[in-house]
Amino acid sequence: MIDLLTALRSPLPWYVGGPLIGLTVPLLLWLGNKGFGISANLRHACAILLPDAIKPGFFRYDWRKERWNLMFAGGLILGGIVAGALLANPEPTRLSAAGAQSVQELGVQLRPGLVPAELTDLSNPGVWLLLAVSGLLVGFGTRYGGGCTSGHAITGLSTLQVPSLIATVSFFVGGILSANVLLPLFMAVMA
């Protein structure tokens, strides 16, 4: 049993994990003609939860046809909970010496887990500011780009759509700017 837990806690090699992720979308398209995207579930949630009296036309559709996508998102959440609670690696995150130094210069201590405690301390008003601005940027980018990175980078690129290439490059540029400009600014404010 210990060996199984050790194997589950260890990352899959790239040559196993990559094809598993990369083949999921073509299989969904081929077997069920299902488009893949996680951000669409936010639209489905609004269609389910908003009362009919105040529901805009954008949310008036038969969301039941998209139950499979809601189940997929639920499975991701459940898998994340299981991985975080039962399969969490007790070792600190492994980074190169340069990466560890860069992170520590921001005031983040390396501990077990993937999300630094400094970024999840909800008693710090700076964390609330970081969450609000991050949510605004991600929400705006997702809506403006017509989908999230999973929809564009996986489905859109696999079907050779130029708008998806533009959106994916923009997501990457935004991530680089956020990691190298915005995160150091927020960490300085929160310190």
PDB file of N, CA, C and O in Angstrom, residues 22 24-30 33-37 149-166 168:
ATOM      1  N   GLY A  22      -3.000  15.153 -23.915  1.00  0.00           N
ATOM      2  CA  GLY A  22      -3.129  15.516 -25.318  1.00  0.00           C
ATOM      3  C   GLY A  22      -4.144  14.688 -26.089  1.00  0.00           C
ATOM      4  O   GLY A  22      -4.737  15.168 -27.053  1.00  0.00           O
ATOM      5  N   THR A  24      -6.944  13.362 -24.734  1.00  0.00           N
ATOM      6  CA  THR A  24      -8.288  13.505 -24.176  1.00  0.00           C
ATOM      7  C   THR A  24      -9.184  14.310 -25.107  1.00  0.00           C
ATOM      8  O   THR A  24     -10.318  13.922 -25.394  1.00  0.00           O
ATOM      9  N   VAL A  25      -8.685  15.442 -25.590  1.00  0.00           N
ATOM     10  CA  VAL A  25      -9.509  16.317 -26.427  1.00  0.00           C
ATOM     11  C   VAL A  25      -9.858  15.670 -27.762  1.00  0.00           C
ATOM     12  O   VAL A  25     -11.033  15.654 -28.143  1.00  0.00           O
ATOM     13  N   PRO A  26      -8.880  15.121 -28.500  1.00  0.00           N
ATOM     14  CA  PRO A  26      -9.279  14.465 -29.754  1.00  0.00           C
ATOM     15  C   PRO A  26     -10.263  13.311 -29.532  1.00  0.00           C
ATOM     16  O   PRO A  26     -11.170  13.120 -30.342  1.00  0.00           O
ATOM     17  N   LEU A  27     -10.112  12.581 -28.420  1.00  0.00           N
ATOM     18  CA  LEU A  27     -11.056  11.502 -28.137  1.00  0.00           C
ATOM     19  C   LEU A  27     -12.455  12.045 -27.858  1.00  0.00           C
ATOM     20  O   LEU A  27     -13.452  11.477 -28.317  1.00  0.00           O
ATOM     21  N   LEU A  28     -12.548  13.150 -27.108  1.00  0.00           N
ATOM     22  CA  LEU A  28     -13.854  13.764 -26.858  1.00  0.00           C
ATOM     23  C   LEU A  28     -14.495  14.213 -28.165  1.00  0.00           C
ATOM     24  O   LEU A  28     -15.684  14.029 -28.389  1.00  0.00           O
ATOM     25  N   LEU A  29     -13.685  14.828 -29.033  1.00  0.00           N
ATOM     26  CA  LEU A  29     -14.218  15.290 -30.314  1.00  0.00           C
ATOM     27  C   LEU A  29     -14.604  14.119 -31.213  1.00  0.00           C
ATOM     28  O   LEU A  29     -15.629  14.135 -31.878  1.00  0.00           O
ATOM     29  N   TRP A  30     -13.779  13.096 -31.229  1.00  0.00           N
ATOM     30  CA  TRP A  30     -13.987  11.965 -32.132  1.00  0.00           C
ATOM     31  C   TRP A  30     -15.131  11.064 -31.671  1.00  0.00           C
ATOM     32  O   TRP A  30     -15.995  10.692 -32.449  1.00  0.00           O
ATOM     33  N   ASN A  33     -18.250  14.065 -30.295  1.00  0.00           N
ATOM     34  CA  ASN A  33     -18.403  15.397 -30.877  1.00  0.00           C
ATOM     35  C   ASN A  33     -18.589  16.438 -29.778  1.00  0.00           C
ATOM     36  O   ASN A  33     -19.465  17.293 -29.842  1.00  0.00           O
ATOM     37  N   LYS A  34     -17.747  16.331 -28.747  1.00  0.00           N
ATOM     38  CA  LYS A  34     -17.822  17.221 -27.598  1.00  0.00           C
ATOM     39  C   LYS A  34     -16.658  18.206 -27.632  1.00  0.00           C
ATOM     40  O   LYS A  34     -15.502  17.812 -27.687  1.00  0.00           O
ATOM     41  N   GLY A  35     -16.968  19.505 -27.599  1.00  0.00           N
ATOM     42  CA  GLY A  35     -15.940  20.524 -27.489  1.00  0.00           C
ATOM     43  C   GLY A  35     -15.505  20.647 -26.042  1.00  0.00           C
ATOM     44  O   GLY A  35     -16.306  20.506 -25.126  1.00  0.00           O
ATOM     45  N   PHE A  36     -14.241  20.920 -25.835  1.00  0.00           N
ATOM     46  CA  PHE A  36     -13.691  20.939 -24.482  1.00  0.00           C
ATOM     47  C   PHE A  36     -13.435  22.365 -24.041  1.00  0.00           C
ATOM     48  O   PHE A  36     -12.882  23.162 -24.790  1.00  0.00           O
ATOM     49  N   GLY A  37     -13.807  22.701 -22.845  1.00  0.00           N
ATOM     50  CA  GLY A  37     -13.527  24.006 -22.265  1.00  0.00           C
ATOM     51  C   GLY A  37     -14.117  24.077 -20.877  1.00  0.00           C
ATOM     52  O   GLY A  37     -15.263  23.705 -20.659  1.00  0.00           O
ATOM     53  N   THR A 149      -7.890  29.029 -21.314  1.00  0.00           N
ATOM     54  CA  THR A 149      -6.717  28.397 -21.913  1.00  0.00           C
ATOM     55  C   THR A 149      -6.984  26.959 -22.319  1.00  0.00           C
ATOM     56  O   THR A 149      -6.472  26.507 -23.335  1.00  0.00           O
ATOM     57  N   SER A 150      -7.798  26.248 -21.560  1.00  0.00           N
ATOM     58  CA  SER A 150      -8.061  24.852 -21.938  1.00  0.00           C
ATOM     59  C   SER A 150      -8.819  24.781 -23.252  1.00  0.00           C
ATOM     60  O   SER A 150      -8.516  23.957 -24.112  1.00  0.00           O
ATOM     61  N   GLY A 151      -9.792  25.659 -23.436  1.00  0.00           N
ATOM     62  CA  GLY A 151     -10.558  25.637 -24.676  1.00  0.00           C
ATOM     63  C   GLY A 151      -9.741  26.085 -25.871  1.00  0.00           C
ATOM     64  O   GLY A 151      -9.766  25.467 -26.935  1.00  0.00           O
ATOM     65  N   HIS A 152      -8.997  27.173 -25.705  1.00  0.00           N
ATOM     66  CA  HIS A 152      -8.217  27.699 -26.827  1.00  0.00           C
ATOM     67  C   HIS A 152      -6.960  26.879 -27.090  1.00  0.00           C
ATOM     68  O   HIS A 152      -6.689  26.477 -28.217  1.00  0.00           O
ATOM     69  N   ALA A 153      -6.180  26.659 -26.043  1.00  0.00           N
ATOM     70  CA  ALA A 153      -4.875  26.028 -26.247  1.00  0.00           C
ATOM     71  C   ALA A 153      -4.997  24.559 -26.601  1.00  0.00           C
ATOM     72  O   ALA A 153      -4.156  24.029 -27.317  1.00  0.00           O
ATOM     73  N   ILE A 154      -6.023  23.899 -26.129  1.00  0.00           N
ATOM     74  CA  ILE A 154      -6.144  22.470 -26.418  1.00  0.00           C
ATOM     75  C   ILE A 154      -7.059  22.249 -27.616  1.00  0.00           C
ATOM     76  O   ILE A 154      -6.636  21.734 -28.647  1.00  0.00           O
ATOM     77  N   THR A 155      -8.298  22.686 -27.512  1.00  0.00           N
ATOM     78  CA  THR A 155      -9.233  22.431 -28.606  1.00  0.00           C
ATOM     79  C   THR A 155      -8.956  23.330 -29.808  1.00  0.00           C
ATOM     80  O   THR A 155      -8.893  22.862 -30.940  1.00  0.00           O
ATOM     81  N   GLY A 156      -8.795  24.619 -29.570  1.00  0.00           N
ATOM     82  CA  GLY A 156      -8.615  25.552 -30.683  1.00  0.00           C
ATOM     83  C   GLY A 156      -7.356  25.298 -31.479  1.00  0.00           C
ATOM     84  O   GLY A 156      -7.368  25.315 -32.716  1.00  0.00           O
ATOM     85  N   LEU A 157      -6.248  25.049 -30.789  1.00  0.00           N
ATOM     86  CA  LEU A 157      -5.004  24.786 -31.514  1.00  0.00           C
ATOM     87  C   LEU A 157      -5.031  23.438 -32.212  1.00  0.00           C
ATOM     88  O   LEU A 157      -4.464  23.283 -33.295  1.00  0.00           O
ATOM     89  N   SER A 158      -5.698  22.464 -31.596  1.00  0.00           N
ATOM     90  CA  SER A 158      -5.752  21.149 -32.241  1.00  0.00           C
ATOM     91  C   SER A 158      -6.598  21.162 -33.509  1.00  0.00           C
ATOM     92  O   SER A 158      -6.437  20.312 -34.375  1.00  0.00           O
ATOM     93  N   THR A 159      -7.487  22.166 -33.628  1.00  0.00           N
ATOM     94  CA  THR A 159      -8.279  22.297 -34.850  1.00  0.00           C
ATOM     95  C   THR A 159      -7.763  23.446 -35.719  1.00  0.00           C
ATOM     96  O   THR A 159      -8.456  23.891 -36.629  1.00  0.00           O
ATOM     97  N   LEU A 160      -6.547  23.913 -35.427  1.00  0.00           N
ATOM     98  CA  LEU A 160      -5.822  24.897 -36.245  1.00  0.00           C
ATOM     99  C   LEU A 160      -6.580  26.216 -36.424  1.00  0.00           C
ATOM    100  O   LEU A 160      -6.631  26.776 -37.513  1.00  0.00           O
ATOM    101  N   GLN A 161      -7.133  26.754 -35.336  1.00  0.00           N
ATOM    102  CA  GLN A 161      -7.858  28.016 -35.390  1.00  0.00           C
ATOM    103  C   GLN A 161      -6.913  29.167 -35.044  1.00  0.00           C
ATOM    104  O   GLN A 161      -6.309  29.180 -33.972  1.00  0.00           O
ATOM    105  N   VAL A 162      -6.785  30.130 -35.944  1.00  0.00           N
ATOM    106  CA  VAL A 162      -5.886  31.268 -35.738  1.00  0.00           C
ATOM    107  C   VAL A 162      -6.290  32.097 -34.516  1.00  0.00           C
ATOM    108  O   VAL A 162      -5.424  32.502 -33.730  1.00  0.00           O
ATOM    109  N   PRO A 163      -7.590  32.386 -34.284  1.00  0.00           N
ATOM    110  CA  PRO A 163      -7.944  33.140 -33.072  1.00  0.00           C
ATOM    111  C   PRO A 163      -7.477  32.433 -31.788  1.00  0.00           C
ATOM    112  O   PRO A 163      -7.109  33.091 -30.818  1.00  0.00           O
ATOM    113  N   SER A 164      -7.476  31.108 -31.784  1.00  0.00           N
ATOM    114  CA  SER A 164      -7.012  30.371 -30.606  1.00  0.00           C
ATOM    115  C   SER A 164      -5.508  30.524 -30.431  1.00  0.00           C
ATOM    116  O   SER A 164      -5.012  30.586 -29.302  1.00  0.00           O
ATOM    117  N   LEU A 165      -4.773  30.589 -31.530  1.00  0.00           N
ATOM    118  CA  LEU A 165      -3.332  30.831 -31.443  1.00  0.00           C
ATOM    119  C   LEU A 165      -3.070  32.209 -30.846  1.00  0.00           C
ATOM    120  O   LEU A 165      -2.242  32.351 -29.944  1.00  0.00           O
ATOM    121  N   ILE A 166      -3.806  33.207 -31.306  1.00  0.00           N
ATOM    122  CA  ILE A 166      -3.645  34.567 -30.778  1.00  0.00           C
ATOM    123  C   ILE A 166      -4.004  34.595 -29.292  1.00  0.00           C
ATOM    124  O   ILE A 166      -3.282  35.181 -28.475  1.00  0.00           O
ATOM    125  N   THR A 168      -3.981  32.093 -27.134  1.00  0.00           N
ATOM    126  CA  THR A 168      -3.020  31.321 -26.351  1.00  0.00           C
ATOM    127  C   THR A 168      -1.728  32.103 -26.144  1.00  0.00           C
ATOM    128  O   THR A 168      -1.185  32.141 -25.038  1.00  0.00           O
TER     129      THR A 168
END
